[in-house]
Amino acid sequence: MSGPHLFDAGVALEPAGDVLRGRTRPEWKNFIGPFGGLIAAQAMNAVLLHRQRLGDPVSLTVNFAAAIEDGEFDAIATPARTNRSTQHWIVTLQQKGEVVATATALTAIRRDTWGAKEAPVPQVPRPSDVPLPEGPTRVEWVKRYELRFIEGGFPGAWDGGDTGASRTRLWVRDNPPRPLDWLSLTAMSDVFFPRIWLRRATFTPLGTITMTTHFHATQAQLAETGTGYLLGQTQGQGFGAGYFDHSAQLWNEAGTLLATTSQVYYFKE
Amino acid sequence: MSGPHLFDAGVALEPAGDVLRGRTRPEWKNFIGPFGGLIAAQAMNAVLLHRQRLGDPVSLTVNFAAAIEDGEFDAIATPARTNRSTQHWIVTLQQKGEVVATATALTAIRRDTWGAKEAPVPQVPRPSDVPLPEGPTRVEWVKRYELRFIEGGFPGAWDGGDTGASRTRLWVRDNPPRPLDWLSLTAMSDVFFPRIWLRRATFTPLGTITMTTHFHATQAQLAETGTGYLLGQTQGQGFGAGYFDHSAQLWNEAGTLLATTSQVYYFKE
């Protein structure tokens, strides 16, 4: 392999006049359009690359407003409010002058304070003891990750039986490994496959419409995580009237909570 | 009592040229500025009152960018993308030309589909068997709600002991009762007092900086809920480096999941 890591190529934005410009990549294709986690990372990158940016990410909400077509897009990040140690951002991604994604983000200069974790870290086998899935993947972006399912992997049969629960636990890291940063943590917030597929064992057409990630990690904790695996856990909370949600947590191998995240999907039937 | 319900007065917006204008109310004061749930409801109201609005709320993220001063503010809702059955909104609240809050929202025309709930409804006493708190409240907005704490009420003593967990369960409704609608459901997403106060039994200075609510309810479920109580449950997930989060669920008395929500607070020490 030569050249940049495929994640770096995927999230790259280049100045183009007053905006930043990115492009879709075949290596990151989902069923329709690009992997949503990559789009979220591109929105985050538009903030991180802004010359007025203050501090590190604390929260990001990305709304997937339309299917992104293959090709270029503009990423426009605007600091809506800058305070002494916090900054609020509005971001849009646009193609042909139309908004395809909206986002808000908060960045902040973090300080040492009291801290504690409360979301219990699941007791799970080590990554090396959890096999990689066998067989081909349906979509290209999945090849960009090592996804080691501890529980709640893809249904063995799409037989439409309601399993009553939709919890998944997995180990994940970039493939090939890449040191964790804000952008890859953002993208990894979206590696969980749709809960309704697991709950119903039915391959329902669907898509994420909004994802919110809260960043608990500090820059030092990202560095400590390095190229290690993240432990992800997710479960749905409610399904109905065309929409469902999940909430999720991401820890590093040392058990540090790096991010909590939630999203809403639409589904068709 | 005469005149409109104080919640209706609180969320009211009036056309003022090209924007909508609201004003803070003494009845909704928090320690500093207004109750955040009311601000969120005002942002939602700017969407709901927009003549181009399509469908009902599915998600809302509100970012509290600055303290809101007593007086008027402008609420500016822009439809960033309108699809066949979904619509994406960007909202700002402004005072004296400066952004004091940003928001994104998704509205959609919902359809009957398969549905299920997964977040388990806590087994709790009925509202009439849970007493109201005794003693005066510290802030005005709390008087606008009946808050019946089932577990995890305010610490009995602010003695700085780490309780190890921050779960609260409560029954809540407007005081006086008012039929539930999108705006009051939005506001009730923010009735949980800060988890760090419960976890540390320390009256830490703090504020919410971002709140995301996912609406599971349909209009019919709001109507079924009427003036009944909502059961709220919340717990923190991570605390550190000046910020902490919580996630929460809101059900009606019949056990229908109406909303899931999460937020991040900053704290000072």
Coordinates of C-alpha atoms in Angstrom, one line a residue:
Chain A
M1 CA 0.0 0.0 0.0
S2 CA 1.2 3.5 -0.8
G3 CA -0.2 7.0 -0.5
P4 CA -2.3 8.3 2.3
H5 CA -4.5 6.1 4.5
L6 CA -7.9 5.6 2.8
F7 CA -9.5 7.4 5.8
D8 CA -7.3 10.4 5.3
A9 CA -8.1 10.4 1.6
G10 CA -11.8 10.1 2.4
V11 CA -12.1 13.0 4.8
A12 CA -9.7 15.3 2.9
L13 CA -11.0 18.8 2.2
E14 CA -9.2 21.4 0.0
P15 CA -9.7 25.1 -0.1
A16 CA -11.8 26.2 -3.1
G17 CA -12.4 29.9 -3.0
D18 CA -14.3 30.7 0.2
V19 CA -15.3 27.1 0.9
L20 CA -13.7 23.8 1.4
R21 CA -14.2 21.1 -1.2
G22 CA -14.4 17.3 -0.7
R23 CA -15.2 14.5 -3.0
T24 CA -16.8 11.1 -2.6
R25 CA -14.6 8.0 -2.9
P26 CA -15.5 4.6 -4.2
E27 CA -13.7 3.1 -1.2
W28 CA -16.3 4.6 1.1
K29 CA -19.5 3.7 -0.7
N30 CA -22.6 2.5 1.2
F31 CA -25.7 1.1 -0.3
I32 CA -26.7 4.5 -1.5
G33 CA -24.1 7.3 -1.3
P34 CA -21.1 7.4 1.0
F35 CA -20.8 5.9 4.5
G36 CA -22.6 8.3 6.9
G37 CA -19.8 8.2 9.4
L38 CA -17.4 9.6 6.7
I39 CA -19.9 12.4 5.9
A40 CA -20.0 13.2 9.6
A41 CA -16.2 13.3 9.8
Q42 CA -16.1 15.6 6.7
A43 CA -18.5 18.0 8.5
M44 CA -16.3 17.8 11.6
N45 CA -13.2 18.4 9.4
A46 CA -14.7 21.5 8.0
V47 CA -14.7 22.9 11.6
L48 CA -11.3 21.6 12.5
L49 CA -9.7 23.1 9.4
H50 CA -11.3 26.5 10.0
R51 CA -8.7 29.1 10.8
Q52 CA -10.8 30.6 13.6
R53 CA -11.4 27.3 15.3
L54 CA -11.1 27.3 19.1
G55 CA -10.5 24.1 21.1
D56 CA -11.5 20.5 20.5
P57 CA -14.8 18.8 19.7
V58 CA -17.3 18.4 22.5
S59 CA -20.4 17.6 20.4
L60 CA -21.5 17.2 16.8
T61 CA -25.0 16.7 15.3
V62 CA -25.1 15.8 11.6
N63 CA -28.4 15.7 9.7
F64 CA -28.4 13.7 6.5
A65 CA -30.7 15.8 4.4
A66 CA -30.4 14.1 1.0
A67 CA -28.5 11.3 -0.8
I68 CA -25.0 12.5 -1.7
E69 CA -24.2 11.9 -5.3
D70 CA -20.8 10.7 -6.5
G71 CA -18.5 13.6 -7.0
E72 CA -17.5 16.9 -5.3
F73 CA -19.3 18.7 -2.5
D74 CA -18.7 22.0 -0.7
A75 CA -18.3 22.0 3.1
I76 CA -19.1 25.4 4.7
A77 CA -18.4 25.8 8.4
T78 CA -19.5 29.1 10.1
P79 CA -18.6 30.0 13.6
A80 CA -22.0 31.2 14.9
R81 CA -20.8 32.2 18.3
T82 CA -17.3 32.3 19.8
N83 CA -17.0 32.7 23.6
R84 CA -13.9 32.7 25.8
S85 CA -13.5 28.9 25.8
T86 CA -16.3 27.6 23.7
Q87 CA -17.4 28.0 20.1
H88 CA -20.6 27.0 18.3
W89 CA -20.6 26.0 14.6
I90 CA -23.1 25.7 11.9
V91 CA -22.0 23.5 9.0
T92 CA -23.6 22.6 5.6
L93 CA -22.5 20.3 2.9
Q94 CA -23.7 21.3 -0.5
Q95 CA -23.8 19.8 -4.0
K96 CA -24.8 21.9 -7.0
G97 CA -26.0 24.6 -4.6
E98 CA -28.3 22.4 -2.7
V99 CA -27.9 21.4 0.9
V100 CA -27.2 17.7 1.3
A101 CA -26.3 17.7 5.0
T102 CA -26.6 20.1 7.9
A103 CA -24.6 20.1 11.2
T104 CA -24.0 21.9 14.4
A105 CA -20.9 21.4 16.4
L106 CA -19.4 22.7 19.7
T107 CA -15.7 23.0 20.2
A108 CA -14.1 24.0 23.5
I109 CA -10.9 24.4 25.4
R110 CA -11.1 21.6 28.0
R111 CA -9.6 21.8 31.5
D112 CA -8.6 19.3 34.1
T113 CA -11.6 18.8 36.5
W114 CA -13.1 16.1 38.6
G115 CA -14.1 13.2 36.4
A116 CA -15.9 9.9 36.6
K117 CA -17.5 7.3 34.4
E118 CA -20.9 5.9 34.9
A119 CA -21.9 4.0 31.8
P120 CA -20.7 0.5 32.8
V121 CA -17.9 -0.9 30.6
P122 CA -19.2 -4.3 29.3
Q123 CA -17.1 -7.3 30.4
V124 CA -16.1 -8.8 27.1
P125 CA -13.4 -11.0 25.5
R126 CA -10.3 -9.3 24.2
P127 CA -10.2 -8.3 20.6
S128 CA -7.8 -11.0 19.6
D129 CA -10.2 -13.6 21.0
V130 CA -13.1 -12.3 18.9
P131 CA -13.0 -13.5 15.2
L132 CA -13.5 -11.3 12.2
P133 CA -16.8 -12.1 10.3
E134 CA -16.5 -14.6 7.5
G135 CA -17.8 -14.2 4.1
P136 CA -18.1 -11.1 1.8
T137 CA -19.3 -7.8 2.9
R138 CA -22.3 -6.1 1.2
V139 CA -20.8 -2.7 1.0
E140 CA -17.4 -1.2 0.4
W141 CA -17.0 1.0 3.5
V142 CA -17.2 -2.0 5.8
K143 CA -13.9 -3.2 4.4
R144 CA -12.3 0.0 5.8
Y145 CA -12.8 -1.3 9.4
E146 CA -12.0 -4.4 11.4
L147 CA -15.4 -5.1 13.0
R148 CA -15.2 -7.9 15.5
F149 CA -18.7 -8.7 16.7
I150 CA -18.8 -9.9 20.3
E151 CA -22.6 -10.1 20.3
G152 CA -25.4 -9.0 18.1
G153 CA -23.8 -9.5 14.7
F154 CA -25.7 -9.7 11.5
P155 CA -28.7 -12.0 11.7
G156 CA -27.8 -15.5 10.6
A157 CA -31.1 -15.8 8.7
W158 CA -33.3 -13.0 7.4
D159 CA -36.4 -14.8 8.6
G160 CA -38.4 -11.9 9.9
G161 CA -38.5 -13.2 13.5
D162 CA -38.7 -10.4 16.2
T163 CA -35.7 -11.1 18.4
G164 CA -37.0 -8.8 21.1
A165 CA -33.7 -6.9 21.5
S166 CA -31.2 -5.2 19.4
R167 CA -28.0 -4.9 21.4
T168 CA -24.6 -5.2 19.6
R169 CA -21.2 -5.2 21.2
L170 CA -18.1 -5.1 19.0
W171 CA -14.5 -4.2 18.7
V172 CA -13.6 -1.8 16.0
R173 CA -10.6 -0.2 14.5
D174 CA -9.5 1.3 11.2
N175 CA -8.3 -1.3 8.6
P176 CA -5.4 -0.9 8.3
P177 CA -4.9 0.5 11.8
R178 CA -4.5 4.3 12.1
P179 CA -4.0 6.4 15.2
L180 CA -7.3 7.6 16.6
D181 CA -8.2 11.2 16.1
W182 CA -11.3 13.4 16.2
L183 CA -12.2 12.5 12.7
S184 CA -11.9 8.8 13.0
L185 CA -13.7 8.8 16.3
T186 CA -16.5 10.7 14.6
A187 CA -16.7 8.2 11.8
M188 CA -16.6 5.2 14.2
S189 CA -19.7 6.6 15.9
D190 CA -21.5 5.4 12.9
V191 CA -20.2 1.8 12.4
F192 CA -23.2 0.2 14.0
F193 CA -25.4 -1.5 11.5
P194 CA -29.2 -0.6 11.7
R195 CA -30.8 -2.0 14.8
I196 CA -34.0 -2.8 13.0
W197 CA -32.2 -5.3 10.9
L198 CA -31.1 -7.1 14.1
R199 CA -34.4 -6.7 15.9
R200 CA -36.6 -7.9 13.0
A201 CA -34.2 -10.1 11.0
T202 CA -35.6 -8.3 8.0
F203 CA -33.5 -6.4 5.4
T204 CA -35.6 -3.2 5.6
P205 CA -34.7 -0.3 3.3
L206 CA -33.6 2.6 5.5
G207 CA -31.1 5.4 6.2
T208 CA -29.7 7.5 9.0
I209 CA -31.3 10.9 9.1
T210 CA -29.6 12.4 12.2
M211 CA -26.6 11.5 14.4
T212 CA -25.4 13.2 17.5
T213 CA -22.0 12.4 19.0
H214 CA -20.8 13.7 22.4
F215 CA -17.0 13.6 22.7
H216 CA -15.9 12.6 26.2
A217 CA -12.2 12.1 25.1
T218 CA -9.5 14.6 25.6
Q219 CA -6.6 14.9 23.1
A220 CA -4.4 13.0 25.5
Q221 CA -6.9 10.1 25.7
L222 CA -7.0 9.9 21.9
A223 CA -3.2 9.7 21.9
E224 CA -3.3 7.0 24.6
T225 CA -5.8 5.0 22.5
G226 CA -3.5 5.1 19.4
T227 CA -4.2 2.3 17.0
G228 CA -5.9 0.2 19.6
Y229 CA -9.5 -1.1 19.3
L230 CA -12.6 0.7 20.4
L231 CA -15.3 -1.2 22.2
G232 CA -18.7 -0.2 20.9
Q233 CA -22.1 -1.0 22.4
T234 CA -25.4 0.0 21.0
Q235 CA -29.1 -0.7 21.4
G236 CA -32.4 0.6 20.0
Q237 CA -34.8 2.4 22.3
G238 CA -38.0 2.8 20.2
F239 CA -39.3 1.9 16.7
G240 CA -42.4 3.1 15.0
A241 CA -44.2 5.3 12.5
G242 CA -41.3 5.1 10.0
Y243 CA -38.4 5.9 12.4
F244 CA -36.3 4.3 15.0
D245 CA -33.3 5.3 17.1
H246 CA -30.3 3.8 18.8
S247 CA -27.9 5.0 21.5
A248 CA -24.3 3.9 21.8
Q249 CA -21.1 4.2 23.7
L250 CA -17.5 3.9 22.6
W251 CA -14.6 3.0 25.0
N252 CA -11.0 2.3 24.3
E253 CA -9.3 -0.9 25.4
A254 CA -8.3 0.7 28.7
G255 CA -12.0 1.3 29.5
T256 CA -12.0 5.0 29.0
L257 CA -15.3 6.3 27.7
L258 CA -14.4 8.2 24.5
A259 CA -17.8 9.1 23.0
T260 CA -21.5 8.6 23.4
T261 CA -23.7 8.8 20.4
S262 CA -27.3 8.4 19.3
Q263 CA -29.1 8.5 15.9
V264 CA -32.4 8.2 14.2
Y265 CA -33.1 6.2 11.0
Y266 CA -36.0 6.3 8.7
F267 CA -37.3 3.0 7.5
K268 CA -39.7 2.0 4.7
E269 CA -42.0 -0.7 6.0
Chain B
M1 CA -56.0 32.3 37.0
S2 CA -56.8 34.0 33.8
G3 CA -55.2 34.6 30.4
P4 CA -53.1 32.0 28.6
H5 CA -51.3 29.1 30.3
L6 CA -47.8 30.3 31.4
F7 CA -46.3 27.7 29.0
D8 CA -48.1 29.2 26.1
A9 CA -47.1 32.7 27.1
G10 CA -43.5 31.5 27.5
V11 CA -43.1 29.9 24.0
A12 CA -45.1 32.6 22.2
L13 CA -43.5 34.1 19.1
E14 CA -44.9 37.0 17.1
P15 CA -44.1 38.0 13.5
A16 CA -41.7 41.0 13.4
G17 CA -40.8 41.8 9.8
D18 CA -39.1 38.7 8.4
V19 CA -38.5 37.0 11.7
L20 CA -40.4 35.8 14.7
R21 CA -39.9 37.6 18.0
G22 CA -40.1 36.1 21.5
R23 CA -39.4 37.5 24.9
T24 CA -38.1 36.1 28.2
R25 CA -40.6 35.8 31.0
P26 CA -39.9 36.1 34.8
E27 CA -42.0 33.0 35.3
W28 CA -39.4 30.9 33.4
K29 CA -36.2 32.2 35.0
N30 CA -33.4 29.7 35.8
F31 CA -30.3 30.6 37.8
I32 CA -29.0 32.5 34.8
G33 CA -31.3 33.3 32.0
P34 CA -34.4 31.3 31.1
F35 CA -35.1 27.6 31.5
G36 CA -33.3 25.8 28.7
G37 CA -36.3 23.6 27.9
L38 CA -38.3 26.7 27.2
I39 CA -35.5 28.0 24.8
A40 CA -35.6 24.6 23.1
A41 CA -39.4 24.8 22.7
Q42 CA -39.0 28.3 21.3
A43 CA -36.6 27.1 18.7
M44 CA -39.0 24.3 17.9
N45 CA -41.9 26.8 17.7
A46 CA -40.0 28.8 15.2
V47 CA -40.1 25.7 12.9
L48 CA -43.7 24.8 13.7
L49 CA -44.9 28.3 12.9
H50 CA -43.1 28.5 9.6
R51 CA -45.5 28.6 6.7
Q52 CA -43.5 26.1 4.7
R53 CA -43.3 23.6 7.5
L54 CA -43.8 20.0 6.5
G55 CA -44.8 17.3 9.0
D56 CA -44.2 16.8 12.7
P57 CA -41.0 16.9 14.7
V58 CA -38.7 13.8 14.5
S59 CA -35.5 15.4 16.0
L60 CA -34.2 18.6 17.5
T61 CA -30.7 19.6 18.6
V62 CA -30.4 22.9 20.4
N63 CA -27.0 24.4 21.3
F64 CA -27.0 27.0 24.0
A65 CA -24.4 29.4 22.8
A66 CA -24.6 32.2 25.3
A67 CA -26.6 33.4 28.3
I68 CA -29.9 34.9 27.1
E69 CA -30.5 38.3 28.6
D70 CA -33.9 39.4 29.8
G71 CA -36.0 40.9 27.0
E72 CA -36.7 40.2 23.4
F73 CA -35.0 37.8 21.0
D74 CA -35.5 36.9 17.3
A75 CA -36.1 33.4 16.3
I76 CA -35.0 32.6 12.7
A77 CA -35.9 29.2 11.2
T78 CA -34.7 28.3 7.7
P79 CA -35.8 25.2 5.8
A80 CA -32.4 24.0 4.6
R81 CA -33.8 21.1 2.6
T82 CA -37.3 20.0 1.8
N83 CA -37.8 16.5 0.5
R84 CA -41.1 14.7 -0.3
S85 CA -41.8 13.7 3.3
T86 CA -38.9 15.1 5.3
Q87 CA -37.6 18.6 6.0
H88 CA -34.4 19.8 7.5
W89 CA -34.2 23.1 9.5
I90 CA -31.5 25.4 10.7
V91 CA -32.6 27.7 13.5
T92 CA -30.9 30.6 15.3
L93 CA -32.0 32.7 18.3
Q94 CA -30.5 36.1 18.3
Q95 CA -30.3 39.0 20.7
K96 CA -28.9 42.4 19.5
G97 CA -27.7 40.7 16.3
E98 CA -25.7 38.1 18.1
V99 CA -26.4 34.4 18.1
V100 CA -27.4 33.1 21.5
A101 CA -28.6 29.6 20.4
T102 CA -28.4 27.4 17.3
A103 CA -30.5 24.5 16.4
T104 CA -31.2 21.9 13.7
A105 CA -34.5 20.1 13.4
L106 CA -36.0 17.4 11.3
T107 CA -39.8 17.4 10.6
A108 CA -41.4 14.6 8.6
I109 CA -44.8 13.2 7.6
R110 CA -44.9 9.9 9.5
R111 CA -46.7 6.8 8.3
D112 CA -48.0 3.7 10.0
T113 CA -45.3 1.0 10.0
W114 CA -44.1 -1.9 12.2
G115 CA -43.3 -0.6 15.6
A116 CA -41.8 -1.9 18.9
K117 CA -40.3 -0.5 22.0
E118 CA -37.1 -1.7 23.5
A119 CA -36.1 0.7 26.2
P120 CA -37.7 -1.0 29.2
V121 CA -40.4 1.0 31.0
P122 CA -39.3 1.2 34.7
Q123 CA -41.7 -0.4 37.1
V124 CA -42.6 2.5 39.4
P125 CA -45.4 3.7 41.7
R126 CA -48.3 5.6 40.2
P127 CA -48.0 9.4 40.2
S128 CA -50.6 9.8 42.9
D129 CA -48.5 7.6 45.2
V130 CA -45.3 9.7 44.7
P131 CA -45.3 12.9 46.8
L132 CA -44.4 16.3 45.6
P133 CA -41.1 17.7 47.0
E134 CA -41.4 19.7 50.2
G135 CA -39.8 23.1 50.8
P136 CA -39.2 26.0 48.5
T137 CA -37.7 25.7 45.0
R138 CA -34.5 27.5 44.1
V139 CA -35.6 28.7 40.7
E140 CA -38.8 30.0 39.2
W141 CA -39.3 27.6 36.3
V142 CA -39.5 24.6 38.6
K143 CA -42.8 26.0 39.8
R144 CA -44.2 25.5 36.3
Y145 CA -44.0 21.7 36.7
E146 CA -45.2 19.0 39.0
L147 CA -42.0 17.1 39.5
R148 CA -42.7 13.9 41.6
F149 CA -39.3 12.2 42.2
I150 CA -39.5 8.5 42.4
E151 CA -35.8 8.0 42.9
G152 CA -32.8 10.2 42.6
G153 CA -34.2 13.5 43.9
F154 CA -32.1 16.4 45.0
P155 CA -29.3 15.3 47.4
G156 CA -30.5 15.5 51.0
A157 CA -27.2 17.0 52.0
W158 CA -24.6 18.8 49.8
D159 CA -21.8 16.9 51.5
G160 CA -19.6 16.2 48.5
G161 CA -19.9 12.4 48.7
D162 CA -19.6 10.6 45.4
T163 CA -22.8 8.5 45.2
G164 CA -21.4 6.4 42.4
A165 CA -24.6 6.7 40.3
S166 CA -26.8 9.5 39.0
R167 CA -30.1 7.9 38.0
T168 CA -33.3 9.8 38.5
R169 CA -36.8 8.6 37.8
L170 CA -39.7 11.1 38.1
W171 CA -43.3 11.8 37.1
V172 CA -43.7 15.2 35.4
R173 CA -46.5 17.3 34.0
D174 CA -47.2 21.0 33.5
N175 CA -48.4 22.9 36.5
P176 CA -51.3 23.6 36.0
P177 CA -51.9 20.6 33.7
R178 CA -51.9 21.3 30.0
P179 CA -52.5 18.9 27.1
L180 CA -49.2 17.6 25.8
D181 CA -48.0 19.0 22.5
W182 CA -44.7 19.1 20.6
L183 CA -43.6 22.2 22.4
S184 CA -44.3 21.0 25.9
L185 CA -42.7 17.6 25.1
T186 CA -39.6 19.5 23.9
A187 CA -39.5 21.5 27.1
M188 CA -40.0 18.4 29.3
S189 CA -36.9 16.9 27.7
D190 CA -35.0 19.3 29.9
V191 CA -36.6 18.9 33.3
F192 CA -33.9 16.7 34.7
F193 CA -31.6 18.5 37.1
P194 CA -27.9 18.2 36.4
R195 CA -26.5 14.7 37.0
I196 CA -23.3 16.0 38.5
W197 CA -25.2 17.5 41.4
L198 CA -26.7 14.1 42.3
R199 CA -23.5 12.2 41.6
R200 CA -21.2 14.4 43.7
A201 CA -23.7 16.0 46.1
T202 CA -21.9 19.2 45.2
F203 CA -23.6 22.4 44.0
T204 CA -21.3 22.8 41.0
P205 CA -21.8 25.9 38.7
L206 CA -22.8 24.6 35.3
G207 CA -25.1 24.9 32.3
T208 CA -26.4 22.8 29.4
I209 CA -24.5 23.5 26.2
T210 CA -26.3 21.1 23.9
M211 CA -29.5 19.0 24.0
T212 CA -30.8 16.6 21.4
T213 CA -34.3 15.2 21.5
H214 CA -35.6 12.4 19.3
F215 CA -39.4 12.4 19.0
H216 CA -40.9 8.9 19.0
A217 CA -44.5 10.1 19.6
T218 CA -47.0 10.6 16.8
Q219 CA -49.6 13.3 17.0
A220 CA -52.2 10.7 18.0
Q221 CA -50.0 9.5 20.9
L222 CA -49.6 13.1 22.1
A223 CA -53.4 13.4 22.1
E224 CA -53.8 10.1 24.0
T225 CA -51.3 11.4 26.6
G226 CA -53.4 14.6 27.1
T227 CA -52.8 16.1 30.5
G228 CA -51.4 12.9 32.0
Y229 CA -48.0 12.6 33.6
L230 CA -44.8 11.6 31.7
L231 CA -42.4 9.2 33.3
G232 CA -38.9 10.4 32.9
Q233 CA -35.7 8.5 33.5
T234 CA -32.2 9.8 33.1
Q235 CA -28.6 8.9 34.0
G236 CA -25.2 10.3 33.3
Q237 CA -22.7 8.3 31.2
G238 CA -19.4 10.2 31.5
F239 CA -18.0 13.2 33.5
G240 CA -14.6 14.8 32.9
A241 CA -12.5 17.7 31.6
G242 CA -15.2 20.2 32.3
Y243 CA -18.1 18.5 30.6
F244 CA -20.6 15.7 31.3
D245 CA -23.6 14.1 29.6
H246 CA -26.8 12.4 30.4
S247 CA -29.2 10.3 28.3
A248 CA -32.9 10.1 29.1
Q249 CA -36.3 8.6 28.1
L250 CA -39.8 10.0 28.5
W251 CA -42.9 7.7 28.5
N252 CA -46.6 8.5 29.1
E253 CA -48.6 6.7 31.8
A254 CA -49.6 4.0 29.3
G255 CA -46.0 3.1 28.8
T256 CA -45.6 4.6 25.3
L257 CA -42.1 5.9 24.6
L258 CA -42.6 9.5 23.6
A259 CA -39.1 10.9 23.4
T260 CA -35.4 10.0 24.0
T261 CA -33.0 12.8 24.7
S262 CA -29.4 13.5 25.6
Q263 CA -27.4 16.5 26.6
V264 CA -24.0 17.8 27.5
Y265 CA -23.3 20.3 30.3
Y266 CA -20.2 22.3 31.1
F267 CA -19.2 22.5 34.7
K268 CA -16.7 24.6 36.5
E269 CA -14.7 22.5 39.0

